[in-house]
Coordinates of C-alpha atoms in Angstrom, one line a residue:
M1 CA -2.6 32.3 14.2
T2 CA -1.0 31.2 17.2
G3 CA -0.2 28.1 15.7
I4 CA -1.1 24.2 15.2
D5 CA -0.7 21.7 17.6
F6 CA -1.8 17.9 17.4
T7 CA -1.5 14.4 19.2
V8 CA 0.9 11.7 17.1
F9 CA 1.4 8.7 18.4
K10 CA 5.2 7.1 17.7
G11 CA 6.8 3.7 18.3
S12 CA 9.8 4.0 20.7
P13 CA 12.9 1.8 21.4
T14 CA 11.1 0.0 23.6
G15 CA 9.1 -1.1 21.5
K16 CA 5.8 0.8 23.2
I17 CA 3.2 2.9 21.8
V18 CA 4.0 6.8 23.5
E19 CA 1.6 9.9 22.8
S20 CA 3.3 13.1 21.8
K21 CA 2.6 16.8 20.5
T22 CA 3.6 18.2 17.1
H23 CA 3.3 22.0 16.7
K24 CA 3.3 23.8 13.7
E25 CA 3.5 27.3 13.2
S26 CA 1.2 27.9 10.3
I27 CA 0.1 25.8 6.8
K28 CA 2.3 26.9 4.1
T29 CA 0.4 27.8 1.0
D30 CA 0.9 24.6 -1.0
E31 CA -0.5 22.8 2.6
V32 CA -3.5 21.1 4.0
L33 CA -4.1 20.7 7.4
L34 CA -6.4 17.3 7.6
K35 CA -8.2 15.5 10.3
I36 CA -7.1 12.4 10.9
T37 CA -10.4 10.3 10.5
H38 CA -8.9 6.5 9.6
A39 CA -5.5 5.0 9.2
G40 CA -4.4 1.7 7.8
Y41 CA -2.2 -0.3 10.5
M42 CA 1.1 -0.1 8.3
V43 CA 4.3 0.7 9.9
L44 CA 3.1 3.1 12.4
G45 CA 1.3 5.0 9.6
H46 CA 1.7 6.0 6.0
E47 CA -1.6 5.3 5.4
G48 CA -4.1 8.2 6.2
V49 CA -7.5 9.3 5.1
G50 CA -8.9 12.8 7.0
I51 CA -11.4 15.6 6.7
V52 CA -9.5 19.0 5.1
Q53 CA -9.8 21.5 8.0
Q54 CA -7.7 24.3 6.7
V55 CA -6.1 25.0 2.9
G56 CA -2.9 27.3 1.9
S57 CA -3.9 30.5 0.2
Q58 CA -2.6 28.8 -3.2
V59 CA -4.3 25.1 -3.0
T60 CA -7.0 25.0 -5.3
S61 CA -7.4 21.1 -5.7
F62 CA -8.7 20.9 -1.7
K63 CA -11.1 22.8 0.3
V64 CA -12.5 23.2 3.8
G65 CA -14.6 19.4 3.9
D66 CA -13.1 17.1 1.5
R67 CA -12.1 14.4 2.3
A68 CA -8.5 12.8 1.6
G69 CA -5.8 10.5 2.1
W70 CA -2.4 10.0 1.3
G71 CA 0.5 7.1 1.2
Y72 CA 4.2 6.7 1.0
L73 CA 5.3 9.7 -0.8
H74 CA 4.9 13.1 0.5
N75 CA 7.2 15.6 -2.0
S76 CA 9.4 15.1 -4.6
C77 CA 11.4 18.3 -6.4
G78 CA 9.0 18.3 -9.6
H79 CA 12.0 19.2 -12.3
C80 CA 14.0 16.5 -12.3
E81 CA 14.0 13.9 -15.4
E82 CA 11.8 11.2 -12.7
C83 CA 9.5 13.8 -11.6
L84 CA 8.8 15.3 -15.4
N85 CA 8.3 11.2 -16.5
A86 CA 5.4 10.8 -13.8
N87 CA 8.2 8.8 -11.6
E88 CA 8.1 11.0 -8.8
M89 CA 8.9 8.3 -6.6
F90 CA 12.0 7.7 -7.6
C91 CA 12.8 11.7 -7.6
A92 CA 16.4 12.2 -6.3
E93 CA 15.1 14.4 -3.2
R94 CA 11.8 12.4 -3.0
A95 CA 10.3 12.8 0.8
M96 CA 9.2 9.7 1.9
Y97 CA 7.4 8.0 5.0
A98 CA 10.2 7.3 8.4
Y99 CA 13.2 10.0 5.9
S100 CA 11.1 12.8 6.2
N101 CA 8.2 15.0 7.9
T102 CA 9.3 12.2 11.0
D103 CA 7.0 14.4 13.5
Q104 CA 3.5 13.4 11.9
G105 CA 2.4 10.1 10.2
A106 CA -1.2 8.5 9.9
F107 CA -1.1 7.8 13.6
A108 CA -2.4 11.3 15.0
S109 CA -5.3 13.4 15.2
H110 CA -4.3 15.5 12.4
A111 CA -1.2 15.9 10.0
V112 CA -0.1 18.5 7.3
W113 CA 0.8 18.0 4.1
K114 CA 1.2 19.4 0.7
A115 CA -1.9 19.5 -1.5
A116 CA -0.3 17.8 -4.5
F117 CA 0.7 14.7 -2.7
L118 CA -2.9 14.5 -1.5
F119 CA -5.8 12.3 -3.2
H120 CA -9.5 12.5 -2.9
I121 CA -11.4 9.8 -2.1
P122 CA -14.2 8.9 -4.0
D123 CA -17.7 9.1 -2.8
A124 CA -18.4 5.2 -3.4
I125 CA -15.2 4.0 -1.1
T126 CA -16.0 4.4 2.6
S127 CA -13.0 6.5 5.0
S128 CA -12.0 2.7 6.8
D129 CA -12.2 1.3 3.2
A130 CA -9.9 4.1 1.7
A131 CA -7.0 3.9 4.5
P132 CA -5.8 -0.1 3.5
L133 CA -5.7 1.5 0.0
M134 CA -3.6 4.4 0.2
C135 CA -0.4 2.3 0.1
A136 CA -1.6 -1.6 -0.2
G137 CA -4.1 -0.9 -2.6
A138 CA -1.7 1.6 -4.5
T139 CA 1.3 -0.8 -4.8
V140 CA -0.3 -3.6 -6.2
F141 CA -2.0 -1.7 -8.5
N142 CA 0.8 0.0 -9.8
V143 CA 2.4 -3.0 -10.9
M144 CA -0.7 -3.9 -12.7
Y145 CA -1.0 -0.7 -14.6
L146 CA 2.9 0.0 -14.8
Y147 CA 3.5 -3.3 -16.3
N148 CA 0.7 -4.1 -18.8
V149 CA -1.0 -6.6 -16.9
R150 CA -3.5 -7.6 -19.5
P151 CA -7.2 -8.8 -19.5
T152 CA -6.8 -12.5 -19.9
D153 CA -3.7 -12.9 -18.4
R154 CA -2.4 -15.7 -16.0
V155 CA -1.4 -13.7 -12.8
G156 CA -0.6 -15.8 -9.8
I157 CA -1.0 -14.2 -6.3
V158 CA 1.8 -15.6 -3.3
G159 CA 0.2 -14.9 -0.2
I160 CA -3.4 -14.2 1.1
G161 CA -2.3 -11.0 3.1
G162 CA -2.8 -7.3 3.2
L163 CA -1.3 -7.2 -0.1
G164 CA -2.1 -10.1 -1.0
H165 CA -5.9 -10.1 -1.0
I166 CA -6.3 -6.4 -2.8
A167 CA -4.3 -8.0 -5.1
I168 CA -6.3 -10.7 -6.0
Q169 CA -9.4 -8.4 -6.2
F170 CA -7.7 -5.9 -8.6
A171 CA -6.7 -8.9 -11.0
A172 CA -10.1 -10.6 -11.4
K173 CA -11.8 -7.3 -12.0
M174 CA -9.5 -6.6 -14.6
G175 CA -9.9 -9.3 -16.6
C176 CA -6.8 -12.0 -15.5
E177 CA -7.4 -15.5 -14.6
V178 CA -6.3 -15.3 -11.1
V179 CA -4.3 -18.0 -9.5
V180 CA -3.5 -18.1 -5.6
F181 CA -0.9 -19.6 -3.7
S182 CA -0.6 -19.7 0.1
G183 CA 0.0 -21.9 3.0
S184 CA -3.6 -22.5 3.3
G185 CA -6.9 -20.8 2.7
S186 CA -9.4 -21.3 -0.8
A187 CA -10.2 -19.3 -3.7
K188 CA -11.4 -20.1 -7.3
E189 CA -8.4 -21.7 -8.0
F190 CA -6.1 -21.9 -5.2
Y191 CA -3.3 -24.2 -4.7
V192 CA -1.7 -24.9 -0.8
T193 CA 2.1 -24.5 -0.9
R194 CA 2.9 -25.7 3.1
G195 CA 4.5 -28.7 2.8
A196 CA 4.7 -29.0 -1.2
S197 CA 7.3 -30.4 -3.2
K198 CA 5.8 -29.5 -6.6
L199 CA 2.6 -27.8 -8.1
E200 CA 0.8 -28.9 -10.3
I201 CA -1.3 -25.8 -11.9
G202 CA -2.3 -26.6 -15.2
R203 CA -1.8 -23.6 -17.5
P204 CA 1.5 -21.7 -16.1
V205 CA 1.7 -18.5 -14.7
K206 CA 2.7 -14.9 -16.7
H207 CA 2.9 -12.7 -13.8
L208 CA 3.8 -13.8 -10.3
F209 CA 2.9 -11.2 -7.3
V210 CA 5.0 -12.4 -4.5
T211 CA 3.0 -10.9 -1.1
S212 CA 3.8 -13.1 1.4
S213 CA 5.4 -12.3 4.6
R214 CA 8.7 -13.9 3.3
I215 CA 10.4 -14.8 0.0
P216 CA 8.5 -18.2 -1.0
D217 CA 11.0 -21.3 -1.9
W218 CA 11.8 -20.5 -5.9
N219 CA 12.5 -24.1 -6.9
L220 CA 8.4 -24.3 -6.3
F221 CA 7.3 -21.4 -8.5
L222 CA 9.9 -21.4 -11.0
P223 CA 8.7 -24.3 -12.6
V224 CA 4.8 -23.1 -13.2
L225 CA 6.1 -19.7 -14.6
A226 CA 5.4 -19.5 -18.2
S227 CA 8.3 -18.3 -20.8
N228 CA 9.1 -14.8 -20.4
A229 CA 6.7 -14.5 -17.4
T230 CA 7.6 -11.6 -14.8
I231 CA 8.0 -11.9 -11.1
Y232 CA 7.5 -9.1 -8.7
P233 CA 9.0 -9.4 -5.4
L234 CA 6.6 -7.0 -3.0
T235 CA 7.2 -8.1 0.2
F236 CA 10.0 -6.1 2.5
S237 CA 12.6 -9.1 3.4
E238 CA 16.0 -8.7 4.7
G239 CA 18.9 -10.3 3.2
D240 CA 19.5 -10.6 -0.6
L241 CA 16.9 -11.9 -3.1
A242 CA 18.5 -15.3 -4.2
I243 CA 17.0 -17.0 -7.0
P244 CA 17.8 -20.6 -9.0
Y245 CA 20.3 -19.1 -12.2
V246 CA 19.1 -21.6 -15.1
P247 CA 15.4 -21.2 -15.2
L248 CA 15.6 -17.4 -15.3
L249 CA 17.6 -18.1 -17.8
S250 CA 16.1 -20.8 -19.9
K251 CA 12.9 -19.0 -19.4
G252 CA 13.7 -15.6 -20.0
L253 CA 12.0 -14.8 -17.0
R254 CA 12.3 -10.8 -15.6
I255 CA 12.3 -9.8 -11.8
Q256 CA 10.7 -6.0 -11.7
G257 CA 11.4 -3.9 -8.6
S258 CA 8.4 -1.8 -7.9
F259 CA 7.7 0.9 -5.2
C260 CA 4.8 3.2 -4.2
A261 CA 2.5 4.5 -7.2
S262 CA 2.9 7.5 -9.0
R263 CA 0.1 10.2 -8.2
G264 CA -1.5 9.4 -11.7
A265 CA -1.6 5.7 -10.5
Y266 CA -3.3 6.5 -7.1
V267 CA -5.6 8.6 -9.0
K268 CA -6.4 5.4 -11.2
M269 CA -6.4 3.1 -8.5
L270 CA -9.0 5.0 -6.7
T271 CA -11.2 5.8 -9.5
F272 CA -11.0 1.6 -10.6
A273 CA -11.9 0.3 -6.6
A274 CA -14.9 3.0 -6.4
V275 CA -16.3 1.5 -9.8
H276 CA -15.6 -1.9 -9.3
R277 CA -16.4 -1.9 -5.4
I278 CA -13.1 -3.3 -4.3
K279 CA -13.2 -3.4 -0.3
P280 CA -10.3 -4.3 1.1
I281 CA -11.6 -6.9 4.4
T282 CA -11.0 -5.2 7.8
E283 CA -11.2 -5.1 11.3
E284 CA -11.4 -1.4 13.6
F285 CA -9.5 -0.7 16.0
P286 CA -9.7 2.9 18.1
L287 CA -7.0 5.4 17.4
T288 CA -5.3 5.4 20.5
V289 CA -3.0 4.3 22.5
E290 CA -4.8 1.2 23.5
G291 CA -6.0 0.5 19.7
I292 CA -2.3 1.0 18.1
E293 CA -1.6 -1.8 20.9
E294 CA -4.5 -4.3 20.7
A295 CA -4.2 -4.2 16.5
M296 CA -0.2 -4.7 16.5
A297 CA -0.5 -7.8 19.4
K298 CA -3.2 -9.1 16.9
L299 CA -1.4 -8.9 13.9
D300 CA 1.9 -10.5 15.3
N301 CA -0.5 -13.4 16.6
G302 CA -1.9 -13.7 13.3
E303 CA -4.9 -12.8 14.0
V304 CA -5.9 -10.0 11.8
R305 CA -8.3 -11.0 8.3
Y306 CA -6.6 -8.9 6.3
R307 CA -5.7 -5.3 7.8
A308 CA -6.4 -3.3 10.5
V309 CA -7.6 0.3 10.3
L310 CA -7.6 2.4 13.6
V311 CA -10.5 5.0 13.7
A312 CA -10.6 8.1 15.5
G313 CA -13.5 8.6 18.0
H314 CA -13.8 4.4 17.8
G315 CA -14.8 2.7 21.2
R316 CA -14.8 -0.9 21.8

């Protein structure tokens, strides 16, 4: 084998997208080479879907021609307490996007990943729909699955965006009573928060998913939470998480941190999405420098509803 060369699109200090090349001497025995077909536009490429081109000699879970997807986590030690308890996302030796494998990502022609951290895409899910599920979908599903969100629970979603619009679908299909909070928009039960000083929503919320682009005004939301409710901050925001102290104590509220999903949760998420026909709302762009920059500009202007997906070979 003469080696594997492929194109990778990366950011640069100037903010421009640049086209570069990555070389692999070969794939390892436990790795898979994929030709990338779709990538969710999330932080330059950790939501990828592609077609298997080669498999390592020890790989039995994938074959050439299979569709596979991947997310934020690429590897873990496999033998620590967290890994053995299916919490590999908290492994001290975890390999994650932007901290390892920095020579490749989903914004590329190909990628080489550990087979154990790839996921089969169900036939009922298109590759374009699968891409945003590989991080955004897994993130919100993981919280619902891991922290026992139950049917009939009243669930609040703050922000209808890349995560929020998928969270709404998952919660509704789980049989939850979904309450949506956003600056503007509409839903079955929707409350506009822009300019509001108080929210009147009737029965209080048991689980509050914060998927907005910034941390909300807690003084607006804590009064509508039920006793022993849980808040899940799923938005990456700079600075400290500051929250009123007395309501936290007097209502017995919990703030639950969460990260990317375990591999088991990924499989369940994809199965659930396939069975219930959960589809991200997407807009497609070419997987080229020009397509990435166009998607970036539209996202910066708030013009994408709700996820941008880059497609290889997709023209305008």
